[in-house]
PDB file of C-alpha atoms in Angstrom:
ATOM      1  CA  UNK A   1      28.939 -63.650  23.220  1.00  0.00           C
ATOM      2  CA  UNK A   2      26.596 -66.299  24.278  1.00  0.00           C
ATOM      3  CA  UNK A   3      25.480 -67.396  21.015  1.00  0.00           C
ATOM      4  CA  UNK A   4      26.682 -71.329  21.631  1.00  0.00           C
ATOM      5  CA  UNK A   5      25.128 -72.245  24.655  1.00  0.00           C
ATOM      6  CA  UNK A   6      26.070 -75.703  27.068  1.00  0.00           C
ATOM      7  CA  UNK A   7      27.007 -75.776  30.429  1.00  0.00           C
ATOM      8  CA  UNK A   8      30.549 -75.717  29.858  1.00  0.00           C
ATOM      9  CA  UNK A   9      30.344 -72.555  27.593  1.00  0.00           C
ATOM     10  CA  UNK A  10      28.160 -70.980  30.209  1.00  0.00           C
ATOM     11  CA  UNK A  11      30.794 -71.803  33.407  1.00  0.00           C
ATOM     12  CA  UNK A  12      33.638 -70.573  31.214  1.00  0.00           C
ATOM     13  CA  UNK A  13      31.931 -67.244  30.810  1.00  0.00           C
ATOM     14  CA  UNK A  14      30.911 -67.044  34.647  1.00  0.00           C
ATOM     15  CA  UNK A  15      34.837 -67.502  35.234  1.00  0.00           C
ATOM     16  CA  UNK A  16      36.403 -65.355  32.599  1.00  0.00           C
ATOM     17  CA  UNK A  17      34.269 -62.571  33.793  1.00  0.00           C
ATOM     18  CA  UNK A  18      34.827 -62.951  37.345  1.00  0.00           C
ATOM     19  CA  UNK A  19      38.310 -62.660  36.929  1.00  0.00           C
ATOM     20  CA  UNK A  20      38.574 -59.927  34.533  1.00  0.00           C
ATOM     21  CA  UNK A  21      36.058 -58.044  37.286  1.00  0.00           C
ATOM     22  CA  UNK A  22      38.749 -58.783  40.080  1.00  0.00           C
ATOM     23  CA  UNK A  23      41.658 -57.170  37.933  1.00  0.00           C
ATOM     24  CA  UNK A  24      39.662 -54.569  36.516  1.00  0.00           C
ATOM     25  CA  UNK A  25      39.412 -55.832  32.648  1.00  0.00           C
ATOM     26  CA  UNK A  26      36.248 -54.738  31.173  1.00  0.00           C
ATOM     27  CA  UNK A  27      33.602 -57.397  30.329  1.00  0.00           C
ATOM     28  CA  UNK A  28      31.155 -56.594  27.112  1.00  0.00           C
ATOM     29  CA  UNK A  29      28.005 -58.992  27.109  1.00  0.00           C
ATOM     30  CA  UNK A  30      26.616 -59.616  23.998  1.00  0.00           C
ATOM     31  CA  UNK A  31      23.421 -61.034  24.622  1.00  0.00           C
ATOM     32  CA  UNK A  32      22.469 -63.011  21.711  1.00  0.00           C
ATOM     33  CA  UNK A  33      18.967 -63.916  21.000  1.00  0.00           C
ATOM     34  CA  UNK A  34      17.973 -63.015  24.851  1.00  0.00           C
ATOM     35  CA  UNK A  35      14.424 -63.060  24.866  1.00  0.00           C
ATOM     36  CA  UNK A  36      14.054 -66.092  22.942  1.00  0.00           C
ATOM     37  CA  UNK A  37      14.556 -69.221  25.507  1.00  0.00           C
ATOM     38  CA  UNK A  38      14.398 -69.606  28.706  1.00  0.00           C
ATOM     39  CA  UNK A  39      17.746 -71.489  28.481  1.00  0.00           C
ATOM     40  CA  UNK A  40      19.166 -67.718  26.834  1.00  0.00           C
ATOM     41  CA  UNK A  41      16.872 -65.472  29.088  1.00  0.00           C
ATOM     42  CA  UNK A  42      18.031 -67.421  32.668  1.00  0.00           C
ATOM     43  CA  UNK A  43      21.948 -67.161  31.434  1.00  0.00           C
ATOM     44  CA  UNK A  44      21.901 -63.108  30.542  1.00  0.00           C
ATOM     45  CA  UNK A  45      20.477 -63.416  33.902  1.00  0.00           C
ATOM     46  CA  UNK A  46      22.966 -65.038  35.617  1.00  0.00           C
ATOM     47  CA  UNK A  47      25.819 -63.580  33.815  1.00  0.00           C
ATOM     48  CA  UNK A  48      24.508 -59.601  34.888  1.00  0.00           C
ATOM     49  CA  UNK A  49      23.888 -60.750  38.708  1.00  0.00           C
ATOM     50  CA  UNK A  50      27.355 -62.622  39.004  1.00  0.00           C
ATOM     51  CA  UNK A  51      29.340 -59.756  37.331  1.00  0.00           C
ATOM     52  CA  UNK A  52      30.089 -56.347  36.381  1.00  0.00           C
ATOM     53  CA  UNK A  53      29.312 -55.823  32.685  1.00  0.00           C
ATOM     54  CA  UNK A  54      31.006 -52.342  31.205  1.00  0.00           C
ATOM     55  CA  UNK A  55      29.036 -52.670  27.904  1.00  0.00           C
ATOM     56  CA  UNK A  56      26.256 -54.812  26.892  1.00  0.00           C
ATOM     57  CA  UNK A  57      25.790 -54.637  22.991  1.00  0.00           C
ATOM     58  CA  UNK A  58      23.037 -56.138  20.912  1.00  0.00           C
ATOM     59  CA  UNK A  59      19.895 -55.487  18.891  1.00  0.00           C
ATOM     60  CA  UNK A  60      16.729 -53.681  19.874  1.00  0.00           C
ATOM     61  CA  UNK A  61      14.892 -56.721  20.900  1.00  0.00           C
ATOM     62  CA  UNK A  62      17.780 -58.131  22.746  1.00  0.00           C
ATOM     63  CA  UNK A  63      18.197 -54.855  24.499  1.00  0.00           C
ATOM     64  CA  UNK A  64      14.680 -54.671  25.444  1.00  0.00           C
ATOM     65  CA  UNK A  65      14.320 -57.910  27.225  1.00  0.00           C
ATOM     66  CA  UNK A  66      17.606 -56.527  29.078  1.00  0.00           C
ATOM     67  CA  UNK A  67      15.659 -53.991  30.560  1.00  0.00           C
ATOM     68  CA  UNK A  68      12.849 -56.078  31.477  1.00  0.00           C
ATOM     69  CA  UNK A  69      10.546 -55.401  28.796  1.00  0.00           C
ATOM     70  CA  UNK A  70       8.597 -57.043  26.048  1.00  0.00           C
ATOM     71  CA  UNK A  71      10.361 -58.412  23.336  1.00  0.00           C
ATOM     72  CA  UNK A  72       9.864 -59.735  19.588  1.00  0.00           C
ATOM     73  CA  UNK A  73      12.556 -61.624  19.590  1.00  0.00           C
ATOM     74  CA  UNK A  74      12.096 -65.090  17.383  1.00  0.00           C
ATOM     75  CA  UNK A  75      15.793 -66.516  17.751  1.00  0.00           C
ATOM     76  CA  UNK A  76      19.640 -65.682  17.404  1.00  0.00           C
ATOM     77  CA  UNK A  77      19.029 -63.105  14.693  1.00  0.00           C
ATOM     78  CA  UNK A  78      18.161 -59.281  13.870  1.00  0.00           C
ATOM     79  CA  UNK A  79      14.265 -58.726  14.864  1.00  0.00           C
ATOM     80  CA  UNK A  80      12.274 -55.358  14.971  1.00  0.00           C
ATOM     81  CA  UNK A  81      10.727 -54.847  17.880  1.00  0.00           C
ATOM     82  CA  UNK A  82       8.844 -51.408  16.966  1.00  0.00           C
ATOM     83  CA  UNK A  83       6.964 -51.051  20.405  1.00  0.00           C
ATOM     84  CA  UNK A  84      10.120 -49.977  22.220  1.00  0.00           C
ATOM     85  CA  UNK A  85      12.157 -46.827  21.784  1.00  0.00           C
ATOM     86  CA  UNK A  86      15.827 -47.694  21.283  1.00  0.00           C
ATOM     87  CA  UNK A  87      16.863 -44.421  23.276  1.00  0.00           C
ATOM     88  CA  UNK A  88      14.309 -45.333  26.070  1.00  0.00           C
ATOM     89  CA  UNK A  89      15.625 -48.789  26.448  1.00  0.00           C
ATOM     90  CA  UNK A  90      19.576 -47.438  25.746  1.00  0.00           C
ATOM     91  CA  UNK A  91      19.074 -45.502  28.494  1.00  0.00           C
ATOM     92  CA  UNK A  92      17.380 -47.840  30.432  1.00  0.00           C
ATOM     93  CA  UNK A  93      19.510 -50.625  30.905  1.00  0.00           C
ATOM     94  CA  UNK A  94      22.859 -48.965  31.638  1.00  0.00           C
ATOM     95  CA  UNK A  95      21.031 -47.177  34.138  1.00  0.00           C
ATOM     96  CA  UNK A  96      19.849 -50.372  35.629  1.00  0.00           C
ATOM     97  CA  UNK A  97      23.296 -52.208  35.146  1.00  0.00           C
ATOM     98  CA  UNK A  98      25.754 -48.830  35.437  1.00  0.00           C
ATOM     99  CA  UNK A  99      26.916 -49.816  32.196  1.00  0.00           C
ATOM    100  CA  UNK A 100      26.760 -48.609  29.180  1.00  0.00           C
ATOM    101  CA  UNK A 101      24.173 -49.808  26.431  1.00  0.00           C
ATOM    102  CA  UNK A 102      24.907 -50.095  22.579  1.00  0.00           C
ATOM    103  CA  UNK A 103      21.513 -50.919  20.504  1.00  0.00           C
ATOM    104  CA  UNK A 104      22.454 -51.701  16.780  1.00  0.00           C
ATOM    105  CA  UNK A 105      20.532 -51.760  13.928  1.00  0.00           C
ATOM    106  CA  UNK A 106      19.273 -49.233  11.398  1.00  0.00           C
ATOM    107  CA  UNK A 107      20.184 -46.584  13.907  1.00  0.00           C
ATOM    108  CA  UNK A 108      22.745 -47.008  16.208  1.00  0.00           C
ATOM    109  CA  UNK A 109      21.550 -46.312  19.618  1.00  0.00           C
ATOM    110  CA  UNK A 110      24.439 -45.833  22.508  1.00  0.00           C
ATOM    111  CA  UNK A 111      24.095 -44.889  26.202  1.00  0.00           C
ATOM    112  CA  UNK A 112      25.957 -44.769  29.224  1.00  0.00           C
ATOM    113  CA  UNK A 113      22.458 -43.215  31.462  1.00  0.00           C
ATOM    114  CA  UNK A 114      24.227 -39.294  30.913  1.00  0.00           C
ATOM    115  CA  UNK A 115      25.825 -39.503  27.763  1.00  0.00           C
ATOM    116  CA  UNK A 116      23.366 -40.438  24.555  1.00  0.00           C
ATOM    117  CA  UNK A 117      24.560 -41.103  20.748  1.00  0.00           C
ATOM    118  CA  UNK A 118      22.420 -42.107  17.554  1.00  0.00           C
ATOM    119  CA  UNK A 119      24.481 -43.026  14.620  1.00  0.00           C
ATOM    120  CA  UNK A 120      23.584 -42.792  11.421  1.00  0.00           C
ATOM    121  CA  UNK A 121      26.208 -44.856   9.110  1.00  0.00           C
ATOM    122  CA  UNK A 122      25.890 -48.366   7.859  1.00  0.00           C
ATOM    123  CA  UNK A 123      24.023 -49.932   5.277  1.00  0.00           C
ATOM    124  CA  UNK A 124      21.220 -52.191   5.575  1.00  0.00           C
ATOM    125  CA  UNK A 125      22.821 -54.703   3.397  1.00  0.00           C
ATOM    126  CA  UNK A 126      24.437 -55.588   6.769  1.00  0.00           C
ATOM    127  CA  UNK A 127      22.012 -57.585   7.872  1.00  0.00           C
ATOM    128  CA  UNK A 128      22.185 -59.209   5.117  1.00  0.00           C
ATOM    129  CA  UNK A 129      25.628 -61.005   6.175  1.00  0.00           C
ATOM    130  CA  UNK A 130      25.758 -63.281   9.384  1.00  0.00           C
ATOM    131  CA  UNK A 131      28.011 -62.575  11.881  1.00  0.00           C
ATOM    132  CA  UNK A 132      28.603 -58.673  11.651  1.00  0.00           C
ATOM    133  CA  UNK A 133      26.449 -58.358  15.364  1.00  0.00           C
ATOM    134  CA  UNK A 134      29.364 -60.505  16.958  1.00  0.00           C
ATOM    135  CA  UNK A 135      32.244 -58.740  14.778  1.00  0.00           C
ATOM    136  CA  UNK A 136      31.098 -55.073  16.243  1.00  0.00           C
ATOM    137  CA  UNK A 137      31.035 -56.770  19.664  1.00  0.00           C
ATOM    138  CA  UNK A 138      34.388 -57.861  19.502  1.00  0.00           C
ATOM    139  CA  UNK A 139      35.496 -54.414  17.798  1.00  0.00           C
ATOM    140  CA  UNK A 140      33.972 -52.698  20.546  1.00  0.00           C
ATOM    141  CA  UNK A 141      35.906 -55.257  23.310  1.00  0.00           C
ATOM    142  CA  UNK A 142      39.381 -54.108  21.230  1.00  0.00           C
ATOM    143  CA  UNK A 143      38.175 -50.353  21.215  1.00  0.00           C
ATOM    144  CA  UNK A 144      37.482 -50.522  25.113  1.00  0.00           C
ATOM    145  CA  UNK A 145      41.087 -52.124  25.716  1.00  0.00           C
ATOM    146  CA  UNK A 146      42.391 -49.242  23.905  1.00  0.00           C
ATOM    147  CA  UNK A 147      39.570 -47.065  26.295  1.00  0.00           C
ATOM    148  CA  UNK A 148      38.828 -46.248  30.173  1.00  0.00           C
ATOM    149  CA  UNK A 149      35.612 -44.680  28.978  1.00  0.00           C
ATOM    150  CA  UNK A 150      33.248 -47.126  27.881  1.00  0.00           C
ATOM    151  CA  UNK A 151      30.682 -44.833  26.412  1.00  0.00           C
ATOM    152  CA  UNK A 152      33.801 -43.607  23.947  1.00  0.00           C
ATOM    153  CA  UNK A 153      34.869 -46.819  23.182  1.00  0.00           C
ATOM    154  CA  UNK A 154      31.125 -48.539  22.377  1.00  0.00           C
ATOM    155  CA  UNK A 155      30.259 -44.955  20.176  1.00  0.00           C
ATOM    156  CA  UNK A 156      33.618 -44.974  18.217  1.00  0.00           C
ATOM    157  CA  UNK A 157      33.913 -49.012  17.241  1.00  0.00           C
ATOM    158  CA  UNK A 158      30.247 -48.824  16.318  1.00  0.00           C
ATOM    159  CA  UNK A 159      30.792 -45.889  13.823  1.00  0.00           C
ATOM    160  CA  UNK A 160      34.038 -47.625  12.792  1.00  0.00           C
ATOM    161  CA  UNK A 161      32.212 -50.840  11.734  1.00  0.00           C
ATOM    162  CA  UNK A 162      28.765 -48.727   9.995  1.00  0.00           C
ATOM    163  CA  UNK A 163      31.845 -46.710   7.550  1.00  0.00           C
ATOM    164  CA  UNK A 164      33.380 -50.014   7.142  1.00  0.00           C
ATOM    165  CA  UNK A 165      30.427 -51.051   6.043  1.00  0.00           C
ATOM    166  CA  UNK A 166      29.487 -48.197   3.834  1.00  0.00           C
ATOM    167  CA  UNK A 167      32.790 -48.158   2.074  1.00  0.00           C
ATOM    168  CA  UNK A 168      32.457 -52.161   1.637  1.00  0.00           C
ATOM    169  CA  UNK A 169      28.834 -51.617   0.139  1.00  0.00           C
ATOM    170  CA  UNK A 170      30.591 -49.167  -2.421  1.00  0.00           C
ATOM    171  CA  UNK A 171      33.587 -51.007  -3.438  1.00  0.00           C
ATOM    172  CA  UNK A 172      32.228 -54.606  -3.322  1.00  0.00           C
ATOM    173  CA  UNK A 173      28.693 -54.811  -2.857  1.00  0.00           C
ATOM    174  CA  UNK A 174      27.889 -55.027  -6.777  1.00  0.00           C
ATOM    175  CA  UNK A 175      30.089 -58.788  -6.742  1.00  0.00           C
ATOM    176  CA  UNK A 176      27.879 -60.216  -4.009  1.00  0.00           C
ATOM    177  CA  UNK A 177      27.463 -60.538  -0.454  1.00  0.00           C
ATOM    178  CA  UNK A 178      30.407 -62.668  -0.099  1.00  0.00           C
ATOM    179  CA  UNK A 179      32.943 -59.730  -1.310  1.00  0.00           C
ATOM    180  CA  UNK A 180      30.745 -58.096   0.373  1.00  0.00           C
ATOM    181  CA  UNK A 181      31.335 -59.578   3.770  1.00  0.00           C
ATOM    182  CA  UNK A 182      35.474 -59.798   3.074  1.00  0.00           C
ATOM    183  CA  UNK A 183      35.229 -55.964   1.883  1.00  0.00           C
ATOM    184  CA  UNK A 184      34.193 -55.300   5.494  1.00  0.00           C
ATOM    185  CA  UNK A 185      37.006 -57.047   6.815  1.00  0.00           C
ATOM    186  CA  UNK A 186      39.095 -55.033   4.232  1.00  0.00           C
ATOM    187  CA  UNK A 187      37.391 -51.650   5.343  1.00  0.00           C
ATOM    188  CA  UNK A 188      38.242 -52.244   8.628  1.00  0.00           C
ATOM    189  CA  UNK A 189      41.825 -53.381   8.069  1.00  0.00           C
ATOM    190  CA  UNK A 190      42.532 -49.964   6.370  1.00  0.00           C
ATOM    191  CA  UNK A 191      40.075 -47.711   9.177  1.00  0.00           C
ATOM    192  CA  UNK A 192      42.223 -44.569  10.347  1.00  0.00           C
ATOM    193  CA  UNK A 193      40.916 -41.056  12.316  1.00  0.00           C
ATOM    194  CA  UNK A 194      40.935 -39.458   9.032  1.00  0.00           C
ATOM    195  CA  UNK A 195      37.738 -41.489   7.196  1.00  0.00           C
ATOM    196  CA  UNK A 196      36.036 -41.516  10.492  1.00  0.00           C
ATOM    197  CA  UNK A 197      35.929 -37.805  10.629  1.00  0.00           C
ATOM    198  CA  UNK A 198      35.086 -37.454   7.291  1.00  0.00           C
ATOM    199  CA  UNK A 199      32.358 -40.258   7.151  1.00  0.00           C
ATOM    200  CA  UNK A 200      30.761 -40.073  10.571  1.00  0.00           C
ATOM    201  CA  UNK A 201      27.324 -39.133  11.240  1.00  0.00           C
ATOM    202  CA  UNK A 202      26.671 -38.674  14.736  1.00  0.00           C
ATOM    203  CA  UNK A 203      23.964 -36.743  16.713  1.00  0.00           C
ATOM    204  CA  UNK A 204      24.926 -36.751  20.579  1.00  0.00           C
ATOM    205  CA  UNK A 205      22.495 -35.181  23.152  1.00  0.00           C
TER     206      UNK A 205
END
């Protein structure tokens, strides 16, 4: 997660992800507010030529500077970016980075270049609470230890934290975002196979 930026935050990274890459730990890359800086844009750069990334995870206009395209982006934060199609870009970068690709937002976009889910759970109140971006991310990093297959791990934490979020909006959303955000937390705390199959809403193609 680059979202604090300095040079010894940047070197750490560099390291940690070289070595994981040498012993064959996967490294997720959330890109935050790429597109924004040039001090943001040159270390995404750096960070995808100087290691092997299994799963790069962030928003739509994060994503699309990723793949080299245009972006909205205005800083660390959700932005729409409604020029770019969330599959096309999906499947762009982990083509170009033979990783695989995990757009969130109102749809879930995830793609490892063969493989191609949308998924439809979540609430938009979630954007209404900072930090749930960088809580998926690190959801999906526990997932993929659990995981060889990166596509599986990326497409199951994501639905995990959209119900958690659904079943947060129902049981706490009418005290306030603040119960809100803990109910999350709570959601996720109690998460099993059994609410995930009956809560998911996946298309795959």
């Amino acid at each position: 997660n680059i979202g604090t930026l300095n040079e010894h935050t940047i070197d750490s990274m560099l390291l940690a992800g070289k070595e994981a890459n040498k012993h064959g730990i996967p490294v997720i890359l959330d890109p935050v507010g790429a597109g924004a800086s040039a001090f943001r844009n040159d270390t995404v750069r750096l960070i995808l030529d100087q290691m092997r990334v299994s799963v790069i995870r962030g928003n739509l206009s994060e994503l699309s500077f990723v793949a080299g395209l245009q972006t909205a982006t205005k800083g660390v934060d959700v932005s729409k970016d409604e020029r770019n199609n969330p599959v096309e870009v999906a499947q762009a970068v982990a083509n170009r980075f033979h990783a695989t690709a995990a757009i969130t937002g109102a749809v879930d976009v995830i793609s490892d270049g063969n493989r191609t889910a949308k998924i439809y759970n979540g609430t938009e109140k979630m954007s209404h609470v900072t930090g749930t971006g960088c809580m998926t991310t690190a959801i999906l990093g526990a997932f993929h230890g659990a995981a060889k297959d990166s596509y599986l791990a990326a497409v199951t934490a994501i639905l995990t934290m959209g119900i958690a979020g659904q079943v947060a909006w129902k049981e706490a959303g009418e005290l306030g975002l603040g119960s809100f955000h803990i109910g999350i937390i709570n959601a996720l705390s109690k998460m099993n196979a059994d609410k995930i199959k009956e809560m998911a809403k996946i298309e795959e193609f």
